[in-house]
Amino acid sequence: QSALTQPASVTGSPGQSITIPCTGTSSDVGGYNFVSWYRQHPGKVPKLMLFEVSRRPSGVSNRLSGSKSGNTASLTISGLQAEDEADYYCTSYTSANTWLFGGGTKLTVL
Amino acid sequence: EVQLVESGGGLVQPGGSLRLSCAASGFSFRTHWMHWVRQVPGKGLEWVSCINTDEDSTSYADSVKGRFTISRDNAKSTLYLQMNSLRAEDTAVYYCTRGLIAAVGIADYWGQGTLVTVSS
């Protein structure tokens, strides 16, 4: 079970949009619409931002959106704000009835 | 208010055992799948295990299969993780998470975590 692939870091400026990809295989990301995204600020517990690829929990900003194409899911954050600076993790259900996380992406807002 | 409070972490020697507990409150525990997720300080997240609502279906990451056992007591609203044959690479903060309901996902709420350190 290899981790899903995410870029180690992404950088954006306030007001811009960024996209974080999460690449897996047909046995996980590509096979199911069960991808979630989590945000983790330093020293804090992760927070659910998207589930089932593109659904937002109550209270999560509509500046965040999700999509999937083939074996790659993506998180897009528009109108970047300082509060968006954090680590982001994707996770997917797998055909082995397990879950995989991505390695995490550090988003820096310059 | 949903609360998940982990306990049972600590320092243990390689080959030793620990039992983690997660006390849940503020929601109907018996209606949610529950998960354990771990994180080496400063590193990424790793899913460890999950258990269904009826306590008759479990799943484990390959890295812990055969060594860890997840269980739950719905009457006590408590989730457990029995960890045996511990290795240095099991050192991490262990989080208890609540699975989503009416949707598929491993965590809409997280506990604060309990640190497990495996070292001689």
Short mmCIF file of C-alpha atoms in Angstrom, two decimals:
data_model
loop_
_atom_site.label_atom_id
_atom_site.label_comp_id
_atom_site.label_asym_id
_atom_site.label_seq_id
_atom_site.Cartn_x
_atom_site.Cartn_y
_atom_site.Cartn_z
CA GLN A 1 0.00 0.00 0.00
CA SER A 2 1.90 3.03 -1.25
CA ALA A 3 0.82 6.49 -0.19
CA LEU A 4 -1.03 8.65 -2.64
CA THR A 5 1.22 11.15 -4.40
CA GLN A 6 1.02 14.85 -3.58
CA PRO A 7 3.55 17.61 -4.28
CA ALA A 8 5.59 18.43 -1.19
CA SER A 9 4.87 22.14 -1.48
CA VAL A 10 2.74 24.66 -3.33
CA THR A 11 3.02 28.43 -3.17
CA GLY A 12 0.51 31.13 -4.01
CA SER A 13 -0.13 34.81 -3.47
CA PRO A 14 -3.13 36.31 -1.68
CA GLY A 15 -6.14 36.39 -3.99
CA GLN A 16 -4.73 33.82 -6.39
CA SER A 17 -5.93 30.27 -6.97
CA ILE A 18 -3.91 27.13 -6.44
CA THR A 19 -4.53 23.47 -7.15
CA ILE A 20 -3.11 20.52 -5.24
CA PRO A 21 -3.18 17.20 -7.10
CA CYS A 22 -3.46 13.81 -5.44
CA THR A 23 -2.49 10.88 -7.64
CA GLY A 24 -3.27 7.26 -6.95
CA THR A 25 -4.24 4.24 -8.99
CA SER A 26 -7.34 2.61 -10.38
CA SER A 27 -7.53 0.64 -7.11
CA ASP A 28 -8.06 3.74 -5.02
CA VAL A 29 -8.56 7.28 -6.34
CA GLY A 30 -9.56 6.15 -9.81
CA GLY A 31 -11.89 3.43 -8.64
CA TYR A 32 -14.03 5.27 -6.12
CA ASN A 33 -15.43 8.74 -5.53
CA PHE A 34 -14.33 8.48 -1.90
CA VAL A 35 -11.56 11.06 -1.77
CA SER A 36 -11.38 13.45 1.17
CA TRP A 37 -9.14 16.42 1.89
CA TYR A 38 -7.87 17.60 5.27
CA ARG A 39 -6.20 20.83 6.36
CA GLN A 40 -3.77 20.84 9.26
CA HIS A 41 -2.33 23.96 10.80
CA PRO A 42 0.90 23.58 12.80
CA GLY A 43 0.28 22.00 16.16
CA LYS A 44 -3.40 21.48 15.41
CA VAL A 45 -5.62 18.52 14.65
CA PRO A 46 -6.52 17.94 10.99
CA LYS A 47 -9.83 19.38 9.79
CA LEU A 48 -12.07 17.88 7.12
CA MET A 49 -12.38 20.23 4.15
CA LEU A 50 -13.90 18.06 1.40
CA PHE A 51 -15.33 14.55 1.20
CA GLU A 52 -16.54 12.32 -1.61
CA VAL A 53 -14.30 14.30 -4.00
CA SER A 54 -16.18 17.59 -3.98
CA ARG A 55 -18.65 17.80 -1.10
CA ARG A 56 -18.02 20.45 1.53
CA PRO A 57 -18.91 19.96 5.19
CA SER A 58 -21.01 22.64 6.78
CA GLY A 59 -18.93 25.69 7.58
CA VAL A 60 -16.17 25.12 5.04
CA SER A 61 -15.61 28.02 2.67
CA ASN A 62 -16.88 27.71 -0.90
CA ARG A 63 -13.46 28.95 -2.00
CA LEU A 64 -12.45 25.31 -1.72
CA SER A 65 -13.51 22.89 -4.43
CA GLY A 66 -12.61 19.38 -5.47
CA SER A 67 -12.56 17.37 -8.65
CA LYS A 68 -11.31 14.11 -10.03
CA SER A 69 -10.06 12.91 -13.40
CA GLY A 70 -8.90 9.36 -13.82
CA ASN A 71 -6.52 8.44 -11.03
CA THR A 72 -5.93 12.03 -9.91
CA ALA A 73 -8.07 14.06 -7.53
CA SER A 74 -7.50 17.76 -7.05
CA LEU A 75 -8.17 20.39 -4.41
CA THR A 76 -8.51 23.96 -5.66
CA ILE A 77 -8.46 26.95 -3.36
CA SER A 78 -9.49 30.25 -4.92
CA GLY A 79 -8.99 33.73 -3.50
CA LEU A 80 -6.08 32.59 -1.34
CA GLN A 81 -5.99 34.00 2.17
CA ALA A 82 -3.36 33.90 4.88
CA GLU A 83 -5.49 31.42 6.86
CA ASP A 84 -5.17 28.92 4.00
CA GLU A 85 -1.49 28.47 4.76
CA ALA A 86 -1.30 24.93 6.16
CA ASP A 87 -0.57 21.31 5.31
CA TYR A 88 -3.13 19.55 3.13
CA TYR A 89 -3.68 15.81 2.95
CA CYS A 90 -5.80 13.76 0.60
CA THR A 91 -7.12 10.32 1.45
CA SER A 92 -8.91 7.67 -0.55
CA TYR A 93 -10.74 4.42 0.03
CA THR A 94 -9.09 1.44 -1.67
CA SER A 95 -10.17 -1.85 -3.23
CA ALA A 96 -8.50 -3.64 -0.30
CA ASN A 97 -11.12 -2.10 2.03
CA THR A 98 -8.48 0.17 3.52
CA TRP A 99 -7.69 3.86 3.34
CA LEU A 100 -4.61 5.63 2.02
CA PHE A 101 -3.34 9.11 2.76
CA GLY A 102 -1.24 11.26 0.52
CA GLY A 103 2.14 12.41 1.75
CA GLY A 104 0.86 15.92 2.38
CA THR A 105 1.37 19.28 0.69
CA LYS A 106 2.60 22.39 2.46
CA LEU A 107 0.76 25.42 1.12
CA THR A 108 2.59 28.69 1.54
CA VAL A 109 0.77 31.98 0.98
CA LEU A 110 3.36 34.65 0.21
CA GLU B 1 -20.55 18.91 21.45
CA VAL B 2 -18.71 16.00 19.87
CA GLN B 3 -15.72 14.94 21.93
CA LEU B 4 -13.16 12.21 21.37
CA VAL B 5 -10.61 11.76 24.15
CA GLU B 6 -7.75 9.34 23.66
CA SER B 7 -5.71 7.82 26.48
CA GLY B 8 -3.25 5.03 27.08
CA GLY B 9 -0.22 6.33 25.23
CA GLY B 10 3.25 6.36 26.70
CA LEU B 11 6.74 4.96 26.49
CA VAL B 12 7.10 1.25 25.76
CA GLN B 13 10.02 -0.95 24.83
CA PRO B 14 10.26 -2.63 21.43
CA GLY B 15 8.26 -5.83 21.47
CA GLY B 16 5.97 -4.49 24.17
CA SER B 17 2.24 -3.82 24.20
CA LEU B 18 -0.09 -0.90 24.81
CA ARG B 19 -3.84 -0.47 24.76
CA LEU B 20 -5.24 2.83 23.60
CA SER B 21 -8.73 3.98 24.48
CA CYS B 22 -10.92 6.67 22.98
CA ALA B 23 -13.89 7.90 25.00
CA ALA B 24 -16.59 9.39 22.80
CA SER B 25 -19.35 11.76 23.83
CA GLY B 26 -21.78 14.24 22.33
CA PHE B 27 -23.10 11.95 19.60
CA SER B 28 -24.58 8.51 19.01
CA PHE B 29 -21.40 6.47 19.08
CA ARG B 30 -23.03 3.25 17.91
CA THR B 31 -24.08 4.79 14.58
CA HIS B 32 -20.61 5.72 13.34
CA TRP B 33 -17.73 3.71 11.97
CA MET B 34 -14.62 4.60 13.94
CA HIS B 35 -10.99 4.84 12.88
CA TRP B 36 -7.47 5.19 14.23
CA VAL B 37 -5.04 7.43 12.35
CA ARG B 38 -1.45 8.07 13.37
CA GLN B 39 1.10 10.76 12.69
CA VAL B 40 4.80 10.78 13.39
CA PRO B 41 5.51 14.25 14.82
CA GLY B 42 6.45 16.54 11.96
CA LYS B 43 5.45 13.96 9.34
CA GLY B 44 2.36 12.90 7.43
CA LEU B 45 -0.83 11.09 8.36
CA GLU B 46 -1.23 7.32 8.17
CA TRP B 47 -4.54 5.46 8.42
CA VAL B 48 -4.22 2.56 10.85
CA SER B 49 -7.52 0.75 11.29
CA CYS B 50 -11.28 0.99 11.30
CA ILE B 51 -14.27 -0.85 12.76
CA ASN B 52 -17.90 -0.87 11.71
CA THR B 53 -20.90 0.00 13.85
CA ASP B 54 -21.80 -3.60 14.68
CA GLU B 55 -18.26 -4.50 15.77
CA ASP B 56 -18.11 -7.39 13.28
CA SER B 57 -16.02 -5.88 10.53
CA THR B 58 -12.52 -4.49 10.89
CA SER B 59 -9.74 -3.44 8.56
CA TYR B 60 -6.04 -2.70 9.05
CA ALA B 61 -3.15 -1.08 7.26
CA ASP B 62 -0.56 -3.61 6.12
CA SER B 63 1.97 -2.00 8.46
CA VAL B 64 0.02 -3.07 11.56
CA LYS B 65 -1.91 -6.14 10.39
CA GLY B 66 -1.43 -9.08 12.73
CA ARG B 67 -0.06 -6.88 15.52
CA PHE B 68 -2.87 -4.39 16.24
CA THR B 69 -6.49 -5.13 17.09
CA ILE B 70 -9.28 -2.58 16.98
CA SER B 71 -12.43 -3.02 19.03
CA ARG B 72 -15.28 -1.00 20.45
CA ASP B 73 -17.79 -1.08 23.28
CA ASN B 74 -20.94 0.65 22.12
CA ALA B 75 -22.45 0.47 25.60
CA LYS B 76 -19.50 2.48 26.93
CA SER B 77 -19.06 4.65 23.81
CA THR B 78 -15.41 3.69 23.76
CA LEU B 79 -13.03 2.70 20.98
CA TYR B 80 -9.89 0.67 21.63
CA LEU B 81 -6.64 -0.20 19.89
CA GLN B 82 -4.62 -3.09 21.29
CA MET B 83 -1.07 -2.78 20.04
CA ASN B 84 1.28 -5.75 20.37
CA SER B 85 4.82 -6.47 19.16
CA LEU B 86 5.48 -2.75 19.00
CA ARG B 87 8.30 -1.45 16.85
CA ALA B 88 10.23 1.81 16.78
CA GLU B 89 8.37 2.75 13.60
CA ASP B 90 5.07 2.65 15.50
CA THR B 91 6.15 5.77 17.38
CA ALA B 92 3.54 8.40 16.58
CA VAL B 93 0.61 10.40 17.83
CA TYR B 94 -2.46 8.20 17.56
CA TYR B 95 -5.75 9.91 16.75
CA CYS B 96 -9.22 8.49 17.20
CA THR B 97 -11.57 9.70 14.46
CA ARG B 98 -15.29 9.53 13.81
CA GLY B 99 -16.34 8.24 10.44
CA LEU B 100 -18.79 10.21 8.38
CA ILE B 101 -22.46 9.27 8.44
CA ALA B 102 -24.59 9.18 5.28
CA ALA B 103 -21.34 9.65 3.40
CA VAL B 104 -18.02 7.87 2.98
CA GLY B 105 -14.98 9.22 4.76
CA ILE B 106 -12.81 8.45 7.72
CA ALA B 107 -12.97 11.55 9.86
CA ASP B 108 -15.27 14.46 10.46
CA TYR B 109 -14.07 14.76 14.06
CA TRP B 110 -10.66 14.03 15.54
CA GLY B 111 -9.48 13.58 19.08
CA GLN B 112 -6.46 15.47 20.34
CA GLY B 113 -4.28 12.38 20.05
CA THR B 114 -2.14 10.32 22.39
CA LEU B 115 1.60 9.92 21.91
CA VAL B 116 3.07 6.44 21.70
CA THR B 117 6.85 6.19 21.93
CA VAL B 118 8.54 2.86 21.26
CA SER B 119 12.11 2.96 22.47
CA SER B 120 14.54 1.07 24.66
#
